Coordinates of C-alpha atoms and ligand atoms in Angstrom, one line a residue:
Chain A
M7 CA -0.1 0.0 0.0
H8 CA 1.4 3.4 -1.1
Y9 CA 0.9 6.7 0.6
R10 CA -2.2 8.3 0.3
A11 CA -2.4 11.8 -0.1
T12 CA -5.0 13.7 1.9
P13 CA -7.0 16.9 0.5
Q14 CA -6.3 19.8 2.3
S15 CA -9.6 20.7 4.3
D16 CA -8.6 24.3 5.0
G17 CA -11.7 25.9 4.0
A18 CA -11.0 27.0 0.4
P19 CA -14.0 25.4 -1.7
E20 CA -12.9 22.7 -4.4
K21 CA -13.6 23.2 -8.3
I22 CA -12.7 20.0 -9.0
T23 CA -12.7 16.6 -6.8
V24 CA -11.1 13.6 -7.9
K25 CA -11.7 10.3 -5.9
E26 CA -9.9 7.2 -6.5
L27 CA -9.0 7.7 -9.9
D28 CA -7.2 5.0 -11.8
F29 CA -6.2 5.4 -15.6
Y30 CA -5.3 3.0 -18.3
Y31 CA -3.8 3.2 -21.8
G32 CA -4.9 -0.4 -22.9
D33 CA -3.1 -2.8 -20.7
F34 CA -0.8 -0.2 -19.3
H35 CA -2.1 1.1 -15.8
A36 CA -0.8 4.8 -15.8
L37 CA -2.3 6.4 -12.6
T38 CA -3.7 4.6 -9.4
D39 CA -5.7 5.8 -6.7
I40 CA -5.6 9.5 -7.2
T41 CA -7.5 11.5 -4.5
V42 CA -7.4 15.2 -4.4
G43 CA -9.5 18.3 -4.5
I44 CA -8.3 21.2 -6.7
K45 CA -9.0 24.6 -4.9
E46 CA -11.5 27.2 -6.7
K47 CA -9.8 30.3 -8.2
A48 CA -6.3 29.3 -7.1
V49 CA -3.2 28.1 -9.1
T50 CA -2.5 24.4 -8.6
A51 CA 1.0 22.8 -9.7
F52 CA 1.3 19.3 -11.0
I53 CA 5.2 18.3 -10.7
G54 CA 6.9 15.3 -11.0
P55 CA 9.4 13.5 -13.1
S56 CA 8.8 12.7 -16.8
G57 CA 6.5 10.2 -17.8
C58 CA 4.7 9.9 -14.1
G59 CA 1.2 10.9 -15.9
K60 CA 0.9 14.6 -15.2
S61 CA -0.3 15.2 -18.8
T62 CA -2.2 12.2 -18.8
F63 CA -4.0 13.4 -15.5
L64 CA -4.5 16.9 -16.8
R65 CA -6.1 15.4 -19.8
C66 CA -8.8 13.8 -17.4
F67 CA -10.4 16.8 -16.4
N68 CA -11.6 18.2 -19.9
R69 CA -11.9 14.4 -21.4
M70 CA -9.4 15.0 -23.6
N71 CA -8.2 11.3 -23.3
D72 CA -11.5 10.3 -25.0
L73 CA -9.7 10.9 -28.2
I74 CA -7.5 8.2 -27.4
P75 CA -9.1 5.0 -28.4
S76 CA -7.3 2.9 -25.8
A77 CA -7.5 5.1 -22.9
R78 CA -9.9 4.5 -19.5
A79 CA -10.5 6.3 -16.5
E80 CA -12.2 4.6 -13.4
G81 CA -13.0 6.4 -10.3
S82 CA -14.9 9.7 -10.3
I83 CA -13.9 13.2 -11.3
T84 CA -16.6 16.2 -10.2
L85 CA -16.6 19.9 -11.5
D86 CA -18.8 21.8 -9.0
G87 CA -20.0 18.5 -7.4
K88 CA -21.2 17.1 -11.0
D89 CA -19.5 14.1 -12.2
I90 CA -18.0 14.9 -15.3
Y91 CA -17.8 11.2 -16.8
A92 CA -21.4 10.4 -16.0
T93 CA -23.6 9.5 -19.1
G94 CA -25.3 12.4 -20.7
V95 CA -22.6 14.7 -19.9
D96 CA -21.3 16.2 -23.5
P97 CA -17.3 16.4 -23.4
V98 CA -17.9 19.3 -26.0
D99 CA -19.7 21.6 -23.3
L100 CA -17.2 20.3 -20.7
R101 CA -14.2 21.6 -22.9
R102 CA -16.1 25.0 -23.2
R103 CA -15.8 25.4 -19.3
I104 CA -12.1 23.9 -19.2
G105 CA -9.7 25.3 -21.6
M106 CA -6.2 24.0 -22.3
I107 CA -2.9 25.3 -23.1
F108 CA -0.2 22.8 -24.5
Q109 CA 3.4 22.3 -24.3
Q110 CA 3.7 23.3 -27.9
P111 CA 2.3 26.5 -28.9
N112 CA -0.8 25.6 -31.5
P113 CA -2.0 28.9 -33.2
F114 CA -4.5 27.9 -36.4
P115 CA -2.8 28.9 -39.4
M116 CA -5.0 31.8 -39.6
S117 CA -5.1 35.6 -38.5
I118 CA -4.5 36.5 -35.0
Y119 CA -7.9 37.8 -34.8
D120 CA -9.6 34.7 -36.2
N121 CA -7.6 32.6 -33.8
V122 CA -9.1 34.6 -30.7
A123 CA -12.7 34.5 -32.4
F124 CA -12.6 30.5 -33.2
G125 CA -14.0 29.8 -29.7
P126 CA -16.8 32.4 -29.3
R127 CA -17.6 31.7 -33.2
L128 CA -18.1 28.0 -32.5
Q129 CA -20.9 29.2 -30.1
G130 CA -22.4 31.5 -32.4
V131 CA -21.5 34.8 -30.8
K132 CA -22.6 37.7 -32.8
K133 CA -20.0 39.5 -35.2
N134 CA -20.4 42.7 -33.6
E135 CA -19.5 41.2 -30.3
L136 CA -16.3 39.7 -31.5
D137 CA -14.2 42.7 -31.6
E138 CA -14.5 43.5 -28.1
I139 CA -14.1 39.8 -26.8
V140 CA -10.7 39.8 -29.2
Q141 CA -9.5 42.7 -27.5
T142 CA -10.3 41.9 -23.9
S143 CA -8.9 38.3 -24.6
L144 CA -5.6 39.6 -25.8
E145 CA -5.2 42.2 -23.0
R146 CA -5.8 39.4 -20.3
A147 CA -3.1 37.4 -22.2
N148 CA -0.7 40.2 -22.1
L149 CA -0.4 40.2 -25.9
W150 CA -2.8 43.4 -26.8
K151 CA 0.1 45.8 -27.1
E152 CA 2.3 44.0 -29.4
T153 CA -0.7 42.7 -31.5
K154 CA -3.5 45.4 -32.0
D155 CA -2.0 46.9 -35.3
I156 CA -1.4 43.2 -36.8
L157 CA -4.5 41.6 -36.0
D158 CA -4.8 40.2 -39.5
R159 CA -1.3 38.8 -39.7
N160 CA -1.3 35.0 -39.4
G161 CA -0.8 33.7 -35.8
L162 CA 1.9 31.6 -37.0
A163 CA 4.0 34.8 -37.8
L164 CA 4.5 35.4 -34.2
S165 CA 7.4 34.4 -32.2
G166 CA 7.1 31.2 -30.0
G167 CA 6.1 33.1 -26.8
Q168 CA 4.0 35.5 -28.7
Q169 CA 2.1 32.2 -30.1
Q170 CA 1.9 30.7 -26.8
R171 CA 0.1 33.8 -25.3
L172 CA -2.2 34.0 -28.4
C173 CA -3.2 30.5 -27.5
I174 CA -4.2 31.6 -24.0
A175 CA -6.2 34.8 -25.2
R176 CA -7.8 31.9 -27.5
V177 CA -8.8 29.9 -24.5
L178 CA -9.6 32.9 -22.5
A179 CA -12.2 34.2 -25.1
V180 CA -14.7 31.3 -24.4
E181 CA -14.5 32.5 -20.8
P182 CA -13.5 28.9 -19.2
E183 CA -13.9 28.3 -15.4
V184 CA -10.7 26.1 -15.3
M185 CA -7.5 26.6 -17.4
L186 CA -5.6 23.7 -18.0
M187 CA -1.6 24.3 -18.9
D188 CA 0.5 21.5 -19.6
E189 CA 4.1 23.1 -19.3
P190 CA 3.2 26.2 -21.1
C191 CA 6.3 28.0 -20.6
S192 CA 9.0 25.0 -21.6
A193 CA 9.2 26.0 -25.1
I194 CA 9.7 29.7 -25.2
D195 CA 11.5 32.7 -24.5
P196 CA 12.0 34.2 -20.9
T197 CA 10.2 37.7 -21.7
S198 CA 7.3 35.4 -22.7
V199 CA 7.5 33.2 -19.5
Q200 CA 7.5 36.3 -17.5
K201 CA 4.4 37.6 -19.2
I202 CA 2.7 34.5 -18.6
E203 CA 3.3 34.3 -15.2
D204 CA 2.3 37.7 -14.5
L205 CA -1.1 37.0 -16.3
M206 CA -1.7 33.9 -14.6
A207 CA -1.1 36.0 -11.2
E208 CA -3.9 38.4 -12.6
L209 CA -6.2 35.5 -13.8
K210 CA -6.5 33.6 -10.5
G211 CA -9.3 34.9 -8.3
R212 CA -11.2 34.8 -11.4
I213 CA -10.6 31.4 -12.7
T214 CA -8.9 27.9 -11.4
I215 CA -5.7 27.4 -13.1
I216 CA -3.9 23.9 -13.0
I217 CA -0.2 24.3 -14.3
V218 CA 1.9 21.3 -15.2
T219 CA 5.7 22.3 -14.9
H220 CA 9.2 21.0 -14.7
N221 CA 10.7 24.1 -13.2
M222 CA 10.5 24.1 -9.4
Q223 CA 11.2 28.1 -9.0
Q224 CA 8.2 28.4 -11.4
A225 CA 5.8 26.2 -9.3
A226 CA 6.9 28.1 -6.2
R227 CA 6.5 31.2 -7.8
V228 CA 3.0 30.9 -9.5
S229 CA 1.0 28.3 -7.3
D230 CA -0.9 28.3 -4.2
F231 CA -1.0 24.6 -4.1
T232 CA 1.5 22.0 -5.4
A233 CA 0.9 18.3 -6.0
F234 CA 3.9 16.0 -6.7
F235 CA 3.5 12.7 -8.8
L236 CA 5.8 9.9 -8.9
Q237 CA 6.1 6.5 -10.7
E238 CA 8.2 4.8 -8.4
V239 CA 8.8 1.4 -10.2
A240 CA 8.9 1.2 -14.4
G241 CA 5.5 -0.5 -15.5
E242 CA 3.9 0.4 -12.3
P243 CA 1.1 3.1 -12.1
A244 CA 2.2 6.5 -10.7
V245 CA 0.7 7.8 -7.4
L246 CA 0.1 11.1 -6.0
V247 CA 2.9 11.2 -3.6
E248 CA 2.1 14.6 -1.8
Y249 CA -0.2 17.5 -2.2
D250 CA -0.2 20.5 0.2
R251 CA 0.0 24.3 -0.1
T252 CA 3.3 25.1 -2.2
A253 CA 4.8 27.1 0.8
N254 CA 4.6 23.7 2.9
I255 CA 5.7 21.5 0.0
F256 CA 8.8 23.5 -0.8
T257 CA 9.8 24.3 2.8
S258 CA 8.8 21.5 4.8
P259 CA 7.8 18.5 2.5
K260 CA 6.2 15.6 4.5
D261 CA 7.3 12.8 2.4
R262 CA 11.1 12.1 1.7
R263 CA 10.5 11.3 -2.0
T264 CA 9.0 14.9 -2.2
E265 CA 12.1 16.3 -0.7
D266 CA 14.3 14.4 -2.5
Y267 CA 12.5 15.6 -5.9
I268 CA 12.5 19.2 -5.0
T269 CA 15.9 19.5 -4.0
G270 CA 16.9 17.7 -7.5
R271 CA 18.1 14.4 -6.1
F272 CA 16.1 12.4 -9.0
G273 CA 13.8 13.2 -11.7
Chain B
M2 CA 38.7 0.3 -53.5
N3 CA 39.2 2.9 -50.8
K4 CA 36.0 5.1 -49.7
T5 CA 37.0 8.5 -51.3
V6 CA 37.2 6.5 -54.9
T7 CA 33.7 4.7 -54.3
N8 CA 32.3 8.2 -53.1
A9 CA 33.6 9.9 -56.2
I10 CA 32.3 7.4 -58.6
A11 CA 28.7 7.3 -56.9
L12 CA 28.9 11.2 -57.2
A13 CA 29.6 11.0 -61.0
V14 CA 27.0 8.5 -61.7
L15 CA 24.5 10.8 -59.7
W16 CA 25.8 13.7 -61.5
V17 CA 25.3 11.9 -65.1
A18 CA 21.9 10.8 -64.3
A19 CA 20.9 14.4 -63.3
I20 CA 22.6 16.1 -66.5
L21 CA 20.8 13.3 -68.4
T22 CA 17.0 14.0 -67.1
V23 CA 17.7 17.9 -67.5
A24 CA 19.0 17.5 -71.1
V25 CA 16.2 15.3 -72.3
L26 CA 13.5 17.6 -70.6
G27 CA 15.2 20.5 -72.2
T28 CA 15.7 18.9 -75.6
V29 CA 12.1 18.4 -75.7
I30 CA 11.1 21.5 -74.7
L31 CA 13.7 23.4 -77.0
Y32 CA 12.6 21.4 -79.9
V33 CA 8.8 22.3 -79.5
F34 CA 9.7 26.1 -78.6
I35 CA 11.9 26.2 -81.7
N36 CA 9.4 25.0 -84.1
G37 CA 6.3 26.5 -82.3
I38 CA 7.5 30.0 -81.8
G39 CA 7.2 31.2 -85.3
Q40 CA 3.4 30.5 -85.1
M41 CA 3.1 32.5 -81.9
S42 CA 0.9 35.5 -82.6
P43 CA -2.4 37.1 -81.1
S44 CA -4.1 36.2 -84.3
F45 CA -3.0 32.2 -83.9
I46 CA -4.3 32.2 -80.4
F47 CA -7.4 34.4 -81.3
T48 CA -9.0 33.3 -84.3
W49 CA -10.5 30.2 -86.0
P50 CA -8.8 27.5 -88.1
E51 CA -9.6 28.4 -91.8
G52 CA -9.8 25.8 -94.9
V53 CA -8.9 22.7 -95.6
A54 CA -5.3 22.9 -94.2
A55 CA -6.5 24.6 -90.9
E56 CA -4.6 27.7 -91.4
G57 CA -5.0 30.8 -89.2
G58 CA -5.7 30.3 -85.4
I59 CA -7.1 27.6 -82.7
W60 CA -9.2 29.6 -80.8
P61 CA -11.8 27.4 -80.7
T62 CA -9.8 24.7 -79.5
I63 CA -8.2 26.6 -76.6
V64 CA -11.7 27.3 -75.5
S65 CA -12.8 24.0 -75.7
T66 CA -9.9 22.6 -73.6
M67 CA -10.3 25.3 -71.0
Y68 CA -13.9 24.5 -70.8
V69 CA -13.6 20.9 -70.2
T70 CA -10.9 21.4 -67.8
L71 CA -12.9 23.7 -65.5
L72 CA -16.0 21.7 -65.9
A73 CA -14.1 18.4 -64.6
M74 CA -12.5 20.4 -61.8
V75 CA -15.8 21.6 -60.8
I76 CA -17.3 18.1 -60.8
V77 CA -14.4 16.5 -59.1
T78 CA -13.4 18.8 -56.5
P79 CA -16.5 18.6 -53.9
I80 CA -16.6 14.7 -54.5
A81 CA -13.2 14.3 -54.1
I82 CA -12.8 16.3 -50.8
L83 CA -16.0 14.8 -49.4
A84 CA -14.7 11.3 -50.2
A85 CA -11.2 12.1 -48.6
V86 CA -12.8 13.7 -45.5
Y87 CA -14.7 10.7 -44.9
L88 CA -11.9 8.3 -45.4
A89 CA -9.5 10.1 -43.3
E90 CA -11.6 11.4 -40.5
Y91 CA -14.9 9.3 -40.2
A92 CA -14.5 5.8 -41.8
V93 CA -13.6 3.2 -39.3
Q94 CA -10.3 2.3 -40.5
G95 CA -9.8 -1.4 -41.6
R96 CA -10.3 -3.7 -44.4
L97 CA -13.0 -1.8 -46.2
V98 CA -11.1 1.5 -46.0
G99 CA -8.0 -0.2 -47.3
M100 CA -9.9 -1.5 -50.2
I101 CA -11.4 2.0 -51.3
R102 CA -7.9 3.2 -51.1
F103 CA -6.3 0.6 -53.0
A104 CA -9.4 1.1 -55.8
A105 CA -8.5 4.7 -55.8
D106 CA -5.1 3.8 -56.4
S107 CA -5.8 1.5 -59.1
L108 CA -8.2 4.1 -60.8
A109 CA -5.6 6.3 -61.1
S110 CA -3.3 3.7 -63.0
V111 CA -6.1 2.5 -65.6
P112 CA -4.8 3.8 -69.0
S113 CA -6.5 6.8 -70.1
I114 CA -7.7 5.3 -73.5
V115 CA -9.7 2.7 -71.4
M116 CA -11.4 5.5 -69.3
G117 CA -12.1 7.2 -72.6
L118 CA -13.8 4.0 -73.9
F119 CA -15.7 3.9 -70.9
G120 CA -16.7 7.5 -71.4
L121 CA -17.9 6.7 -74.7
A122 CA -20.0 3.9 -73.6
L123 CA -21.4 5.2 -70.5
F124 CA -21.8 9.0 -70.9
V125 CA -22.0 9.7 -74.7
E126 CA -23.8 6.5 -75.4
A127 CA -25.8 4.9 -72.4
A128 CA -26.6 8.0 -70.9
G129 CA -27.3 9.7 -73.8
I130 CA -25.6 12.9 -73.5
G131 CA -23.6 12.8 -76.7
F132 CA -20.2 13.8 -77.7
S133 CA -20.1 16.9 -75.4
M134 CA -18.0 19.3 -72.7
L135 CA -20.2 17.1 -70.1
S136 CA -19.3 13.8 -71.1
A137 CA -15.6 14.5 -71.7
A138 CA -15.7 16.4 -68.4
L139 CA -17.3 13.3 -66.6
A140 CA -14.7 10.9 -68.1
L141 CA -11.8 13.6 -67.1
S142 CA -13.3 13.3 -63.6
F143 CA -12.9 9.6 -63.5
L144 CA -9.2 10.4 -64.4
M145 CA -8.6 13.2 -61.9
L146 CA -10.9 12.1 -58.8
P147 CA -8.5 9.3 -57.5
I148 CA -5.4 12.1 -57.6
V149 CA -7.4 14.8 -55.9
M150 CA -9.0 12.5 -53.2
R151 CA -5.5 10.9 -52.2
T152 CA -3.6 13.9 -52.4
T153 CA -6.3 15.4 -50.1
E154 CA -6.3 12.6 -48.0
E155 CA -2.7 12.9 -47.4
A156 CA -3.0 16.8 -46.6
I157 CA -5.8 16.1 -44.1
R158 CA -3.6 13.3 -42.2
A159 CA -0.7 15.6 -42.3
V160 CA -2.3 18.2 -40.2
P161 CA -0.6 18.0 -37.0
K162 CA -2.6 16.6 -34.1
Y163 CA -1.7 19.6 -31.8
I164 CA -4.0 21.8 -34.4
R165 CA -7.0 19.2 -33.6
W166 CA -6.3 19.2 -29.9
G167 CA -6.5 22.9 -29.9
S168 CA -9.7 22.8 -31.8
Y169 CA -11.3 20.1 -29.6
G170 CA -9.9 22.1 -26.6
L171 CA -12.1 25.1 -27.2
G172 CA -15.2 22.8 -27.7
A173 CA -15.5 22.2 -31.1
T174 CA -17.5 19.4 -32.1
K175 CA -15.8 16.6 -34.4
W176 CA -17.3 18.3 -37.8
Q177 CA -16.1 21.6 -36.5
V178 CA -12.9 20.4 -35.8
V179 CA -12.8 19.1 -39.4
S180 CA -14.3 21.9 -41.2
R181 CA -12.9 24.8 -39.2
S182 CA -9.5 23.5 -38.2
V183 CA -8.3 20.7 -40.3
L184 CA -9.6 21.7 -43.8
P185 CA -8.2 25.4 -43.8
A186 CA -5.0 23.9 -42.4
S187 CA -4.8 21.3 -45.2
M188 CA -5.9 23.7 -48.0
P189 CA -2.8 24.8 -49.3
R190 CA -2.0 21.2 -50.0
I191 CA -5.4 20.2 -51.3
V192 CA -5.3 23.4 -54.0
T193 CA -2.1 22.2 -54.9
G194 CA -3.5 18.5 -55.7
I195 CA -6.3 20.1 -57.5
I196 CA -4.1 22.1 -59.8
L197 CA -1.6 19.2 -60.5
A198 CA -4.7 16.9 -61.4
T199 CA -6.0 19.7 -63.8
G200 CA -2.8 20.1 -65.4
R201 CA -3.0 16.1 -66.3
A202 CA -6.3 17.0 -67.4
V203 CA -5.3 19.8 -69.8
G204 CA -2.9 17.6 -71.5
E205 CA -5.2 14.7 -71.7
T206 CA -6.0 13.2 -75.3
A207 CA -7.3 9.7 -75.2
V208 CA -10.1 10.6 -73.0
V209 CA -11.4 13.3 -74.8
I210 CA -11.0 12.2 -78.1
Y211 CA -13.7 9.6 -77.5
T212 CA -16.2 11.8 -75.6
M213 CA -15.8 15.2 -76.9
G214 CA -15.9 14.8 -80.4
Q215 CA -13.3 15.9 -83.0
A216 CA -15.7 18.9 -85.1
I217 CA -14.2 22.3 -84.5
N218 CA -16.6 24.3 -82.6
M219 CA -17.0 27.0 -80.1
P220 CA -18.7 25.6 -77.0
I221 CA -21.4 27.4 -75.2
T222 CA -23.4 25.0 -73.1
P223 CA -22.1 21.7 -71.5
F224 CA -23.8 19.9 -74.0
D225 CA -22.0 21.2 -77.1
S226 CA -19.2 19.2 -78.8
G227 CA -15.9 20.6 -79.5
R228 CA -12.3 19.7 -80.2
P229 CA -9.7 20.1 -77.7
M230 CA -5.9 21.4 -78.4
T231 CA -4.5 18.0 -77.8
V232 CA -6.8 16.3 -80.4
H233 CA -6.3 19.3 -82.8
L234 CA -2.6 18.7 -82.4
Y235 CA -2.8 15.0 -83.2
L236 CA -5.0 15.6 -86.3
L237 CA -2.8 18.2 -87.4
A238 CA 0.2 15.9 -87.1
M239 CA -0.8 12.7 -87.9
E240 CA -2.5 13.5 -91.2
G241 CA 0.1 16.0 -92.1
I242 CA -2.4 18.8 -92.6
N243 CA -0.4 21.3 -91.1
L244 CA 2.6 20.8 -89.1
P245 CA 3.6 24.4 -88.3
A246 CA 0.3 24.8 -86.6
A247 CA 0.7 21.7 -84.9
Y248 CA 3.8 22.9 -83.4
G249 CA 2.3 26.1 -82.2
T250 CA -0.5 24.2 -80.5
A251 CA 1.7 22.0 -78.7
L252 CA 3.9 25.0 -77.5
L253 CA 0.9 26.7 -76.3
L254 CA -0.5 23.2 -74.6
M255 CA 3.1 23.1 -72.7
I256 CA 3.1 26.7 -71.7
L257 CA -0.5 25.9 -70.2
I258 CA 0.7 22.7 -68.4
L259 CA 3.7 24.6 -67.3
A260 CA 1.7 27.5 -65.9
F261 CA -0.6 25.3 -63.8
N262 CA 2.3 23.5 -62.3
L263 CA 4.1 26.7 -61.7
G264 CA 0.9 27.8 -60.2
A265 CA 0.8 25.2 -57.9
R266 CA 4.1 25.5 -56.8
Y267 CA 3.5 29.3 -55.9
F268 CA 0.6 28.4 -54.2
L269 CA 2.3 26.2 -52.0
R270 CA 5.4 28.4 -51.4
R271 CA 3.1 31.3 -50.5
N272 CA 1.1 29.5 -48.0
R273 CA 4.5 28.0 -46.2
K274 CA 6.0 31.3 -45.5
V275 CA 2.6 32.4 -44.3
Ligands
ATP322 N1 -1.4 8.0 -25.9 C1 -0.8 7.2 -25.2 N2 -1.2 6.1 -25.4 C2 -0.2 5.0 -24.6 N3 0.5 5.5 -23.4 C3 0.7 6.7 -23.3 C4 -0.1 7.7 -23.9 N4 0.2 9.0 -23.5 C5 1.3 9.0 -22.5 N5 1.5 7.5 -22.3 C6 2.3 6.6 -21.4 O1 1.6 7.3 -20.0 C7 2.7 7.7 -19.2 C8 2.6 8.9 -18.5 O2 2.8 9.7 -19.5 P1 2.2 11.5 -19.6 O3 2.8 12.0 -20.9 O4 1.0 11.8 -19.1 O5 3.7 11.7 -18.6 P2 4.0 13.2 -18.1 O6 4.4 13.1 -16.5 O7 3.3 14.2 -18.8 O8 5.5 13.5 -18.7 P3 6.4 14.6 -19.2 O9 6.9 15.2 -18.2 O10 7.6 14.0 -20.0 O11 5.7 15.6 -20.2 C9 4.0 7.4 -20.0 O12 4.5 6.3 -19.6 C10 3.7 7.4 -21.1 O13 4.6 6.8 -21.9
MG323 MG1 3.7 15.8 -20.0

């Protein structure tokens, strides 16, 4: 029996509650017995060595794993108390409420404006409202100043860091309640990293953010809560080792393995 | 033999092969150019052939060629794209899809004269459309369909998966992902495929000779017959009616096809640069 992380019970309401989640890719058991409560309107960081299933876990929240034929989740995940895997829940609706940013910036090969307007247009937002949505979203993504005069330029013509902020603006344009960020800063320049950390600080309090990162300093800087995942034995499923306030994780971790990881002894 | 010598010999062989290819191509083009350039004039392009020796211009044959090609393109494009979308995105990948693909590839390698005969039997005679632009366009579309369908399918498959993820992640349904993200992203390559297939149709002789007719005529409706440039060229040369005009037609035909291929390249380049 492995260590079972206990969710915090310090009052803050939970946006997402995960109970005894097991995840499989076909015969491969990737995650086991994950129980965790993601606090509303806070930033939660997922850390852990490569291949321990952070991305896999993240994709459970917006049911992106549904796109992988062999993938299968057991256990329960609730959003505002409602099971997101219940029959009758449309993953399409779920993904409008839970946006996702990927490691590799993935703007569509179309104009900056059309990129940001993409989500609202899917929902049938009227043309005369789009201008304002595009501007607000780009402002929130810290990209408005750089792009306000080149909105009709192709999104792929931007730098990597700008592209990533464009993707963030694209997600913010649909007003999600939760934003999942899978290593959003690992492929971009330091100035853009700074801008993304800034916008995260501005966004929290408004939406719930989960960020996967390999950068310990970044986790310590941007997050309020941190969850540490680990696959101890190759071939065995990964577990959630420890979950706590970020300050506690980085100053006084309760588990030896957490301490080893954040001090860089492995992973 | 030591490595440098082997290397030098290999390089020399490759070099000779490359030179040979370019030389053959250059000779053909130069030959047609030298023999045809004397004919080039606005009146050759824009007037009708006259008399038994087909003196004068070739205007109706140019129009016939363009007419049938564009008609075939209009017929092929929607069908090929829908079929490709179905194959790449919706069909359960298995034996049946494999067979459809194999059938498409086989269709692409059917000799065009067979396709012409088929068009004659099916469209000209059985369907009663007669020798016409429409019959020829339908027969040509059989030739173009597999090319456009397969290139479109490849183009769709080449769209990076993170483009799809981004689209799904914003709450797009499968159809929205396909129509608003995947197809726009693959459009440059799809258009290239269409242009290349169209270029082939411009140069096609065997199919049209059986389906469009041979009488020189200015086609107005799709049910009109006509004589395309390739057939004109064939008749002029084979029957020794007017060799200079034949070379003039050949040169124009080559320029037309070259324009199509350059157009495809230009389109791809422009869209890759962003
Ligand atoms: N589509 C898939 N099919 C099968 N196995 C997969 C798939 N995606 C991930 N895996 C496996 O699941 C495990 C967890 O992968 P995951 O990508 O979630 O890890 P991660 O913690 O995000 O790693 P990294 O830090 O390198 O991004 C790995 O062993 C991986 O090989
Ligand atoms: Mg990952």
